[in-house]
């Protein structure tokens, strides 16, 4: 700038360092988005002649189909345009642009286009992916609710994975034994219920162990949780290798059948996706609604949140923080245990070693991504469920990607998502801190 | 209701916190409970509110003995407590924070009946002119308002006996006056009030009766009409106390620290220091007064290099240090006595000896670049402990287990062990006993007389007036006034602190 040309720049009030930084990063973001949009258009040109065929089941799984046939290039074109528009708006509006919300719109286009690109012309059934998303989301969300409940009360609950495993194992064994005891003519639902009950009780016991270590003995809750997780792997591996592989009748539980939600299951396309699914899904949805109401609208919720945010404030008005924490942990144990039973009773039909495969940790990611709110956490669980379902579909269809890489999709998604939100959301302030009552 | 505590004794591991303490207050009376830090005031009140169980002794309400095994029983007996540290959930709004534990509910699920609670909060707020917005979030409220929310909490529970534990510690003089108004109003309506403080002026102003505690015992009960500051201080400490700091006139020389148009942000990104310009000369003490949270913390952190400067300049002896690291700044001869000594001043899990060399551990003779020289470290510590009268069982004792006063002496000893050009002391006497306070002040004056520039940041008016050669007042991130030490009066500085200028 020369002294001779007094410009508009000079009369502008001086901006602070932080404001300047915000403007700069907004600019960078805008340029990056626009560039990505151009990339997508480039892909579009290359893939204009590759077919993308998506089909839906209209009335029931395996029934009539409804098909959308287009080109991969068209999807990239859409992705490119949406991204480019977002980039331009970002450049024009600067730091005030709600770019995170924009990403929520942009990302699905990229996912769809990438998906179609990977399939390289093979037709794919979308109902399977979406229904799978919900099925996979159910245990993750239940685990997340267990995490939210515990952390809102002030206890770090990283032992969800352990509860999943123990619950899965207990459910399979107890359901199998129950059916053996009742004989082949018995209603398998009784076996399933016995298994679920056993899983819930196991979850409670594991949960209480963690609570007791953390509250009574003030053991660091993260360390106690890690120990429990490792212990759960050890115990269930041992049971599996020593007993269940030899006496397979102890590991042949009745499986949980999908249910038809009255009326809603008849909706075309949507019915087969969302309303002909696993009972675990509907259980999770009911828990979500009830939990969200209880947490934010009731006396119980108020006291629970106070215990996790500032326990001394609760303690000084006569609330028994310790009792609240133990109770929360019991319910968390029930939820996580039941979620665990879904692995052996609904998915695989038997218990397998380490069958939860880190879903308990993904549930923790959903706690954070869901900002300790049951409804958001359910949404987060769906994102992770989608990663699981896509991975399953892509493996089945045999796309040209190494299976190891495919298998890592859910974990990669988890890492990316959590890295993106950590530091932006604030958990209960006192989670993990022991509380002394006078 | 009449309240009486009789022969209350409470022992913690190693400390007899309350030793046969007896106090009483009649209906509508304001009992001032005066005592130094650690005298046992909070312990006594925690016993009254059911948080601690006394080892022996009785609580009588209207002459009836009562025992409280948990806070709920005390609340039901009509005892309302405003704790020294606010007991409000920061993420709640006022209605939730006030109703917590005494919620109105409806429906089978126990739904929180917010409407009823809100109406009652509003009604009480108006009745007692507390002027609290029921929908505001606690963490967004200034401390003065949080204090009133705490009082609301007690009123909401229909307390007949209200205990306020050091309520004025975080208030401006103006807010303190307001609080006294509220207290008098409540007392007139028949509430029995116990007002706890370590500030002499306050008990004299508001109490109908003063009981002084010293080291867990009652040192005396006096009538405020007949009491003097000197007499109260003597009861509190057990000997005559200098209420002023002995120091000669300042002899200011060249400018050491200069701040020009300084802007600094707090952790949340708000502008905490908003255009501060200030000079401090060698040989003078500038006392920076102000209520907690008006940017003093950020200002100090910026000066010593712990916080990034948004804009403006800091120079020490004419050299700009705006972008310097804490070590570079320390090497210019800056001694820093931080506000939160347990977080920034020393490492509790290290020994006293190790704490003495936190600033010089990387230099000869304490280390040769690879190994620490334990012998040199211990020798140095032995000297410092003696010079600064640090009462510690050994130089190998963990610093965290010392009393506040001795911890502060460790910090001061370490910081003054380098050649000192500039002293930055933030709340240097907070939470200390009178003996330690006198000692620290003496050392500060000594540094001044040896030619250092001294900045003392304090929220305590008494301290500011006693040590400052000049007094600057910070409010809302700005310096709202600088007064010469001789012209600085309680009223004048208090007005500036309260934002009346
Ligand atoms: N929970 C506790 N455990 C151990 N010691 C304590 C506890 N609370 C207070 N003390 C000790 O009891 C003494 C009195 O403390 P306190 O009642 O807080 O004094 P005051 O409120 O008068 O400043 C102090 O020496 C303090 O260290
Ligand atoms: Mg106290």
PDB file of N, CA, C and O in Angstrom, chain A residues 161-217:
ATOM      1  N   UNK A 161     -16.900 -51.982  25.868  1.00  0.00           N
ATOM      2  CA  UNK A 161     -16.452 -53.113  25.051  1.00  0.00           C
ATOM      3  C   UNK A 161     -16.488 -54.408  25.869  1.00  0.00           C
ATOM      4  O   UNK A 161     -16.966 -55.444  25.406  1.00  0.00           O
ATOM      5  N   UNK A 162     -15.991 -54.339  27.077  1.00  0.00           N
ATOM      6  CA  UNK A 162     -15.994 -55.512  27.951  1.00  0.00           C
ATOM      7  C   UNK A 162     -17.403 -56.002  28.228  1.00  0.00           C
ATOM      8  O   UNK A 162     -17.675 -57.200  28.229  1.00  0.00           O
ATOM      9  N   UNK A 163     -18.311 -55.051  28.431  1.00  0.00           N
ATOM     10  CA  UNK A 163     -19.700 -55.446  28.696  1.00  0.00           C
ATOM     11  C   UNK A 163     -20.325 -56.076  27.454  1.00  0.00           C
ATOM     12  O   UNK A 163     -21.125 -57.019  27.563  1.00  0.00           O
ATOM     13  N   UNK A 164     -19.988 -55.544  26.303  1.00  0.00           N
ATOM     14  CA  UNK A 164     -20.488 -56.138  25.055  1.00  0.00           C
ATOM     15  C   UNK A 164     -20.076 -57.610  24.985  1.00  0.00           C
ATOM     16  O   UNK A 164     -20.893 -58.498  24.734  1.00  0.00           O
ATOM     17  N   UNK A 165     -18.797 -57.846  25.181  1.00  0.00           N
ATOM     18  CA  UNK A 165     -18.264 -59.206  25.037  1.00  0.00           C
ATOM     19  C   UNK A 165     -18.863 -60.159  26.059  1.00  0.00           C
ATOM     20  O   UNK A 165     -19.328 -61.252  25.720  1.00  0.00           O
ATOM     21  N   UNK A 166     -18.846 -59.726  27.308  1.00  0.00           N
ATOM     22  CA  UNK A 166     -19.383 -60.579  28.365  1.00  0.00           C
ATOM     23  C   UNK A 166     -20.877 -60.827  28.139  1.00  0.00           C
ATOM     24  O   UNK A 166     -21.365 -61.931  28.331  1.00  0.00           O
ATOM     25  N   UNK A 167     -21.575 -59.749  27.717  1.00  0.00           N
ATOM     26  CA  UNK A 167     -23.006 -59.895  27.453  1.00  0.00           C
ATOM     27  C   UNK A 167     -23.253 -60.872  26.313  1.00  0.00           C
ATOM     28  O   UNK A 167     -24.138 -61.735  26.387  1.00  0.00           O
ATOM     29  N   UNK A 168     -22.468 -60.761  25.258  1.00  0.00           N
ATOM     30  CA  UNK A 168     -22.632 -61.638  24.102  1.00  0.00           C
ATOM     31  C   UNK A 168     -22.419 -63.097  24.516  1.00  0.00           C
ATOM     32  O   UNK A 168     -23.194 -63.999  24.158  1.00  0.00           O
ATOM     33  N   UNK A 169     -21.383 -63.319  25.290  1.00  0.00           N
ATOM     34  CA  UNK A 169     -21.052 -64.678  25.710  1.00  0.00           C
ATOM     35  C   UNK A 169     -22.130 -65.238  26.632  1.00  0.00           C
ATOM     36  O   UNK A 169     -22.658 -66.343  26.414  1.00  0.00           O
ATOM     37  N   UNK A 170     -22.492 -64.456  27.644  1.00  0.00           N
ATOM     38  CA  UNK A 170     -23.497 -64.926  28.597  1.00  0.00           C
ATOM     39  C   UNK A 170     -24.816 -65.209  27.889  1.00  0.00           C
ATOM     40  O   UNK A 170     -25.480 -66.227  28.150  1.00  0.00           O
ATOM     41  N   UNK A 171     -25.193 -64.323  26.972  1.00  0.00           N
ATOM     42  CA  UNK A 171     -26.471 -64.484  26.283  1.00  0.00           C
ATOM     43  C   UNK A 171     -26.485 -65.790  25.501  1.00  0.00           C
ATOM     44  O   UNK A 171     -27.449 -66.570  25.556  1.00  0.00           O
ATOM     45  N   UNK A 172     -25.410 -66.041  24.782  1.00  0.00           N
ATOM     46  CA  UNK A 172     -25.374 -67.244  23.954  1.00  0.00           C
ATOM     47  C   UNK A 172     -25.463 -68.500  24.807  1.00  0.00           C
ATOM     48  O   UNK A 172     -26.272 -69.394  24.546  1.00  0.00           O
ATOM     49  N   UNK A 173     -24.658 -68.539  25.860  1.00  0.00           N
ATOM     50  CA  UNK A 173     -24.637 -69.747  26.699  1.00  0.00           C
ATOM     51  C   UNK A 173     -25.982 -69.954  27.387  1.00  0.00           C
ATOM     52  O   UNK A 173     -26.569 -71.042  27.338  1.00  0.00           O
ATOM     53  N   UNK A 174     -26.489 -68.902  28.019  1.00  0.00           N
ATOM     54  CA  UNK A 174     -27.736 -69.065  28.769  1.00  0.00           C
ATOM     55  C   UNK A 174     -28.899 -69.385  27.837  1.00  0.00           C
ATOM     56  O   UNK A 174     -29.747 -70.241  28.146  1.00  0.00           O
ATOM     57  N   UNK A 175     -28.944 -68.725  26.678  1.00  0.00           N
ATOM     58  CA  UNK A 175     -30.029 -69.027  25.739  1.00  0.00           C
ATOM     59  C   UNK A 175     -29.935 -70.477  25.282  1.00  0.00           C
ATOM     60  O   UNK A 175     -30.955 -71.191  25.204  1.00  0.00           O
ATOM     61  N   UNK A 176     -28.705 -70.945  25.001  1.00  0.00           N
ATOM     62  CA  UNK A 176     -28.532 -72.326  24.553  1.00  0.00           C
ATOM     63  C   UNK A 176     -28.952 -73.295  25.645  1.00  0.00           C
ATOM     64  O   UNK A 176     -29.704 -74.254  25.396  1.00  0.00           O
ATOM     65  N   UNK A 177     -28.482 -73.041  26.862  1.00  0.00           N
ATOM     66  CA  UNK A 177     -28.795 -73.951  27.969  1.00  0.00           C
ATOM     67  C   UNK A 177     -30.290 -73.976  28.226  1.00  0.00           C
ATOM     68  O   UNK A 177     -30.891 -75.035  28.445  1.00  0.00           O
ATOM     69  N   UNK A 178     -30.913 -72.825  28.180  1.00  0.00           N
ATOM     70  CA  UNK A 178     -32.356 -72.767  28.406  1.00  0.00           C
ATOM     71  C   UNK A 178     -33.095 -73.635  27.392  1.00  0.00           C
ATOM     72  O   UNK A 178     -33.989 -74.402  27.742  1.00  0.00           O
ATOM     73  N   UNK A 179     -32.699 -73.532  26.135  1.00  0.00           N
ATOM     74  CA  UNK A 179     -33.375 -74.325  25.108  1.00  0.00           C
ATOM     75  C   UNK A 179     -33.105 -75.806  25.316  1.00  0.00           C
ATOM     76  O   UNK A 179     -33.992 -76.639  25.117  1.00  0.00           O
ATOM     77  N   UNK A 180     -31.874 -76.142  25.735  1.00  0.00           N
ATOM     78  CA  UNK A 180     -31.568 -77.549  26.003  1.00  0.00           C
ATOM     79  C   UNK A 180     -32.452 -78.056  27.126  1.00  0.00           C
ATOM     80  O   UNK A 180     -33.008 -79.169  27.063  1.00  0.00           O
ATOM     81  N   UNK A 181     -32.633 -77.249  28.144  1.00  0.00           N
ATOM     82  CA  UNK A 181     -33.412 -77.671  29.302  1.00  0.00           C
ATOM     83  C   UNK A 181     -34.880 -77.819  28.948  1.00  0.00           C
ATOM     84  O   UNK A 181     -35.563 -78.715  29.438  1.00  0.00           O
ATOM     85  N   UNK A 182     -35.357 -76.929  28.077  1.00  0.00           N
ATOM     86  CA  UNK A 182     -36.789 -76.942  27.770  1.00  0.00           C
ATOM     87  C   UNK A 182     -37.153 -77.951  26.692  1.00  0.00           C
ATOM     88  O   UNK A 182     -38.323 -78.264  26.508  1.00  0.00           O
ATOM     89  N   UNK A 183     -36.166 -78.423  25.959  1.00  0.00           N
ATOM     90  CA  UNK A 183     -36.444 -79.398  24.902  1.00  0.00           C
ATOM     91  C   UNK A 183     -36.746 -78.735  23.580  1.00  0.00           C
ATOM     92  O   UNK A 183     -37.006 -77.527  23.528  1.00  0.00           O
ATOM     93  N   UNK A 184     -36.689 -79.497  22.517  1.00  0.00           N
ATOM     94  CA  UNK A 184     -36.778 -78.940  21.159  1.00  0.00           C
ATOM     95  C   UNK A 184     -38.133 -78.306  20.847  1.00  0.00           C
ATOM     96  O   UNK A 184     -38.220 -77.455  19.956  1.00  0.00           O
ATOM     97  N   UNK A 185     -39.184 -78.658  21.583  1.00  0.00           N
ATOM     98  CA  UNK A 185     -40.500 -78.127  21.238  1.00  0.00           C
ATOM     99  C   UNK A 185     -40.738 -76.738  21.796  1.00  0.00           C
ATOM    100  O   UNK A 185     -41.715 -76.084  21.442  1.00  0.00           O
ATOM    101  N   UNK A 186     -39.844 -76.285  22.652  1.00  0.00           N
ATOM    102  CA  UNK A 186     -40.097 -75.028  23.351  1.00  0.00           C
ATOM    103  C   UNK A 186     -40.058 -73.842  22.393  1.00  0.00           C
ATOM    104  O   UNK A 186     -39.435 -73.889  21.336  1.00  0.00           O
ATOM    105  N   UNK A 187     -40.734 -72.789  22.814  1.00  0.00           N
ATOM    106  CA  UNK A 187     -40.748 -71.553  22.035  1.00  0.00           C
ATOM    107  C   UNK A 187     -39.373 -70.887  22.126  1.00  0.00           C
ATOM    108  O   UNK A 187     -38.897 -70.585  23.221  1.00  0.00           O
ATOM    109  N   UNK A 188     -38.686 -70.676  20.992  1.00  0.00           N
ATOM    110  CA  UNK A 188     -37.333 -70.110  21.044  1.00  0.00           C
ATOM    111  C   UNK A 188     -37.293 -68.721  21.686  1.00  0.00           C
ATOM    112  O   UNK A 188     -36.240 -68.308  22.178  1.00  0.00           O
ATOM    113  N   UNK A 189     -38.419 -68.022  21.680  1.00  0.00           N
ATOM    114  CA  UNK A 189     -38.421 -66.691  22.298  1.00  0.00           C
ATOM    115  C   UNK A 189     -38.034 -66.757  23.775  1.00  0.00           C
ATOM    116  O   UNK A 189     -37.369 -65.863  24.293  1.00  0.00           O
ATOM    117  N   UNK A 190     -38.458 -67.846  24.426  1.00  0.00           N
ATOM    118  CA  UNK A 190     -38.107 -67.984  25.845  1.00  0.00           C
ATOM    119  C   UNK A 190     -36.593 -68.053  25.995  1.00  0.00           C
ATOM    120  O   UNK A 190     -36.000 -67.392  26.857  1.00  0.00           O
ATOM    121  N   UNK A 191     -35.962 -68.831  25.110  1.00  0.00           N
ATOM    122  CA  UNK A 191     -34.502 -68.925  25.147  1.00  0.00           C
ATOM    123  C   UNK A 191     -33.862 -67.567  24.923  1.00  0.00           C
ATOM    124  O   UNK A 191     -32.922 -67.180  25.633  1.00  0.00           O
ATOM    125  N   UNK A 192     -34.380 -66.839  23.939  1.00  0.00           N
ATOM    126  CA  UNK A 192     -33.819 -65.523  23.638  1.00  0.00           C
ATOM    127  C   UNK A 192     -33.946 -64.605  24.846  1.00  0.00           C
ATOM    128  O   UNK A 192     -32.978 -63.951  25.257  1.00  0.00           O
ATOM    129  N   UNK A 193     -35.154 -64.614  25.450  1.00  0.00           N
ATOM    130  CA  UNK A 193     -35.353 -63.724  26.597  1.00  0.00           C
ATOM    131  C   UNK A 193     -34.427 -64.094  27.742  1.00  0.00           C
ATOM    132  O   UNK A 193     -33.859 -63.214  28.406  1.00  0.00           O
ATOM    133  N   UNK A 194     -34.255 -65.394  27.951  1.00  0.00           N
ATOM    134  CA  UNK A 194     -33.338 -65.823  29.013  1.00  0.00           C
ATOM    135  C   UNK A 194     -31.927 -65.325  28.710  1.00  0.00           C
ATOM    136  O   UNK A 194     -31.212 -64.844  29.600  1.00  0.00           O
ATOM    137  N   UNK A 195     -31.530 -65.410  27.443  1.00  0.00           N
ATOM    138  CA  UNK A 195     -30.194 -64.944  27.057  1.00  0.00           C
ATOM    139  C   UNK A 195     -30.036 -63.455  27.277  1.00  0.00           C
ATOM    140  O   UNK A 195     -29.019 -62.993  27.811  1.00  0.00           O
ATOM    141  N   UNK A 196     -31.054 -62.701  26.880  1.00  0.00           N
ATOM    142  CA  UNK A 196     -30.993 -61.250  27.037  1.00  0.00           C
ATOM    143  C   UNK A 196     -30.917 -60.883  28.521  1.00  0.00           C
ATOM    144  O   UNK A 196     -30.132 -60.023  28.936  1.00  0.00           O
ATOM    145  N   UNK A 197     -31.716 -61.583  29.305  1.00  0.00           N
ATOM    146  CA  UNK A 197     -31.706 -61.333  30.746  1.00  0.00           C
ATOM    147  C   UNK A 197     -30.308 -61.599  31.317  1.00  0.00           C
ATOM    148  O   UNK A 197     -29.770 -60.812  32.108  1.00  0.00           O
ATOM    149  N   UNK A 198     -29.735 -62.738  30.888  1.00  0.00           N
ATOM    150  CA  UNK A 198     -28.397 -63.084  31.380  1.00  0.00           C
ATOM    151  C   UNK A 198     -27.390 -62.007  30.981  1.00  0.00           C
ATOM    152  O   UNK A 198     -26.513 -61.620  31.770  1.00  0.00           O
ATOM    153  N   UNK A 199     -27.523 -61.505  29.762  1.00  0.00           N
ATOM    154  CA  UNK A 199     -26.606 -60.464  29.296  1.00  0.00           C
ATOM    155  C   UNK A 199     -26.757 -59.212  30.148  1.00  0.00           C
ATOM    156  O   UNK A 199     -25.764 -58.578  30.532  1.00  0.00           O
ATOM    157  N   UNK A 200     -28.014 -58.873  30.472  1.00  0.00           N
ATOM    158  CA  UNK A 200     -28.251 -57.676  31.282  1.00  0.00           C
ATOM    159  C   UNK A 200     -27.624 -57.846  32.657  1.00  0.00           C
ATOM    160  O   UNK A 200     -26.961 -56.934  33.171  1.00  0.00           O
ATOM    161  N   UNK A 201     -27.813 -59.028  33.256  1.00  0.00           N
ATOM    162  CA  UNK A 201     -27.252 -59.262  34.590  1.00  0.00           C
ATOM    163  C   UNK A 201     -25.725 -59.203  34.532  1.00  0.00           C
ATOM    164  O   UNK A 201     -25.069 -58.576  35.378  1.00  0.00           O
ATOM    165  N   UNK A 202     -25.156 -59.811  33.492  1.00  0.00           N
ATOM    166  CA  UNK A 202     -23.697 -59.755  33.334  1.00  0.00           C
ATOM    167  C   UNK A 202     -23.230 -58.317  33.214  1.00  0.00           C
ATOM    168  O   UNK A 202     -22.249 -57.907  33.835  1.00  0.00           O
ATOM    169  N   UNK A 203     -23.968 -57.550  32.413  1.00  0.00           N
ATOM    170  CA  UNK A 203     -23.615 -56.134  32.244  1.00  0.00           C
ATOM    171  C   UNK A 203     -23.637 -55.405  33.576  1.00  0.00           C
ATOM    172  O   UNK A 203     -22.743 -54.611  33.879  1.00  0.00           O
ATOM    173  N   UNK A 204     -24.660 -55.686  34.386  1.00  0.00           N
ATOM    174  CA  UNK A 204     -24.753 -55.035  35.693  1.00  0.00           C
ATOM    175  C   UNK A 204     -23.528 -55.373  36.533  1.00  0.00           C
ATOM    176  O   UNK A 204     -22.909 -54.498  37.151  1.00  0.00           O
ATOM    177  N   UNK A 205     -23.158 -56.657  36.535  1.00  0.00           N
ATOM    178  CA  UNK A 205     -22.027 -57.068  37.373  1.00  0.00           C
ATOM    179  C   UNK A 205     -20.731 -56.381  36.930  1.00  0.00           C
ATOM    180  O   UNK A 205     -19.980 -55.866  37.755  1.00  0.00           O
ATOM    181  N   UNK A 206     -20.508 -56.371  35.614  1.00  0.00           N
ATOM    182  CA  UNK A 206     -19.285 -55.722  35.121  1.00  0.00           C
ATOM    183  C   UNK A 206     -19.303 -54.236  35.474  1.00  0.00           C
ATOM    184  O   UNK A 206     -18.316 -53.660  35.930  1.00  0.00           O
ATOM    185  N   UNK A 207     -20.468 -53.630  35.286  1.00  0.00           N
ATOM    186  CA  UNK A 207     -20.623 -52.210  35.562  1.00  0.00           C
ATOM    187  C   UNK A 207     -20.362 -51.907  37.036  1.00  0.00           C
ATOM    188  O   UNK A 207     -19.688 -50.935  37.377  1.00  0.00           O
ATOM    189  N   UNK A 208     -20.935 -52.750  37.895  1.00  0.00           N
ATOM    190  CA  UNK A 208     -20.761 -52.518  39.323  1.00  0.00           C
ATOM    191  C   UNK A 208     -19.303 -52.695  39.730  1.00  0.00           C
ATOM    192  O   UNK A 208     -18.818 -51.996  40.616  1.00  0.00           O
ATOM    193  N   UNK A 209     -18.625 -53.605  39.075  1.00  0.00           N
ATOM    194  CA  UNK A 209     -17.199 -53.785  39.376  1.00  0.00           C
ATOM    195  C   UNK A 209     -16.450 -52.487  39.085  1.00  0.00           C
ATOM    196  O   UNK A 209     -15.667 -51.992  39.903  1.00  0.00           O
ATOM    197  N   UNK A 210     -16.735 -51.917  37.925  1.00  0.00           N
ATOM    198  CA  UNK A 210     -16.076 -50.659  37.557  1.00  0.00           C
ATOM    199  C   UNK A 210     -16.446 -49.550  38.541  1.00  0.00           C
ATOM    200  O   UNK A 210     -15.584 -48.815  39.030  1.00  0.00           O
ATOM    201  N   UNK A 211     -17.744 -49.458  38.852  1.00  0.00           N
ATOM    202  CA  UNK A 211     -18.192 -48.407  39.763  1.00  0.00           C
ATOM    203  C   UNK A 211     -17.551 -48.572  41.134  1.00  0.00           C
ATOM    204  O   UNK A 211     -17.093 -47.608  41.749  1.00  0.00           O
ATOM    205  N   UNK A 212     -17.492 -49.800  41.578  1.00  0.00           N
ATOM    206  CA  UNK A 212     -16.943 -50.066  42.904  1.00  0.00           C
ATOM    207  C   UNK A 212     -15.455 -49.725  42.946  1.00  0.00           C
ATOM    208  O   UNK A 212     -14.980 -49.079  43.882  1.00  0.00           O
ATOM    209  N   UNK A 213     -14.737 -50.129  41.917  1.00  0.00           N
ATOM    210  CA  UNK A 213     -13.305 -49.799  41.864  1.00  0.00           C
ATOM    211  C   UNK A 213     -13.105 -48.289  41.853  1.00  0.00           C
ATOM    212  O   UNK A 213     -12.256 -47.745  42.553  1.00  0.00           O
ATOM    213  N   UNK A 214     -13.923 -47.609  41.056  1.00  0.00           N
ATOM    214  CA  UNK A 214     -13.740 -46.168  40.892  1.00  0.00           C
ATOM    215  C   UNK A 214     -14.234 -45.376  42.086  1.00  0.00           C
ATOM    216  O   UNK A 214     -13.603 -44.404  42.498  1.00  0.00           O
ATOM    217  N   UNK A 215     -15.382 -45.773  42.649  1.00  0.00           N
ATOM    218  CA  UNK A 215     -15.990 -44.980  43.715  1.00  0.00           C
ATOM    219  C   UNK A 215     -15.414 -45.386  45.075  1.00  0.00           C
ATOM    220  O   UNK A 215     -14.901 -44.557  45.817  1.00  0.00           O
ATOM    221  N   UNK A 216     -15.466 -46.672  45.356  1.00  0.00           N
ATOM    222  CA  UNK A 216     -15.039 -47.123  46.683  1.00  0.00           C
ATOM    223  C   UNK A 216     -13.523 -47.044  46.836  1.00  0.00           C
ATOM    224  O   UNK A 216     -13.010 -46.605  47.849  1.00  0.00           O
ATOM    225  N   UNK A 217     -12.820 -47.510  45.805  1.00  0.00           N
ATOM    226  CA  UNK A 217     -11.359 -47.580  45.924  1.00  0.00           C
ATOM    227  C   UNK A 217     -10.645 -46.476  45.164  1.00  0.00           C
ATOM    228  O   UNK A 217      -9.421 -46.440  45.119  1.00  0.00           O
TER     229      UNK A 217
END
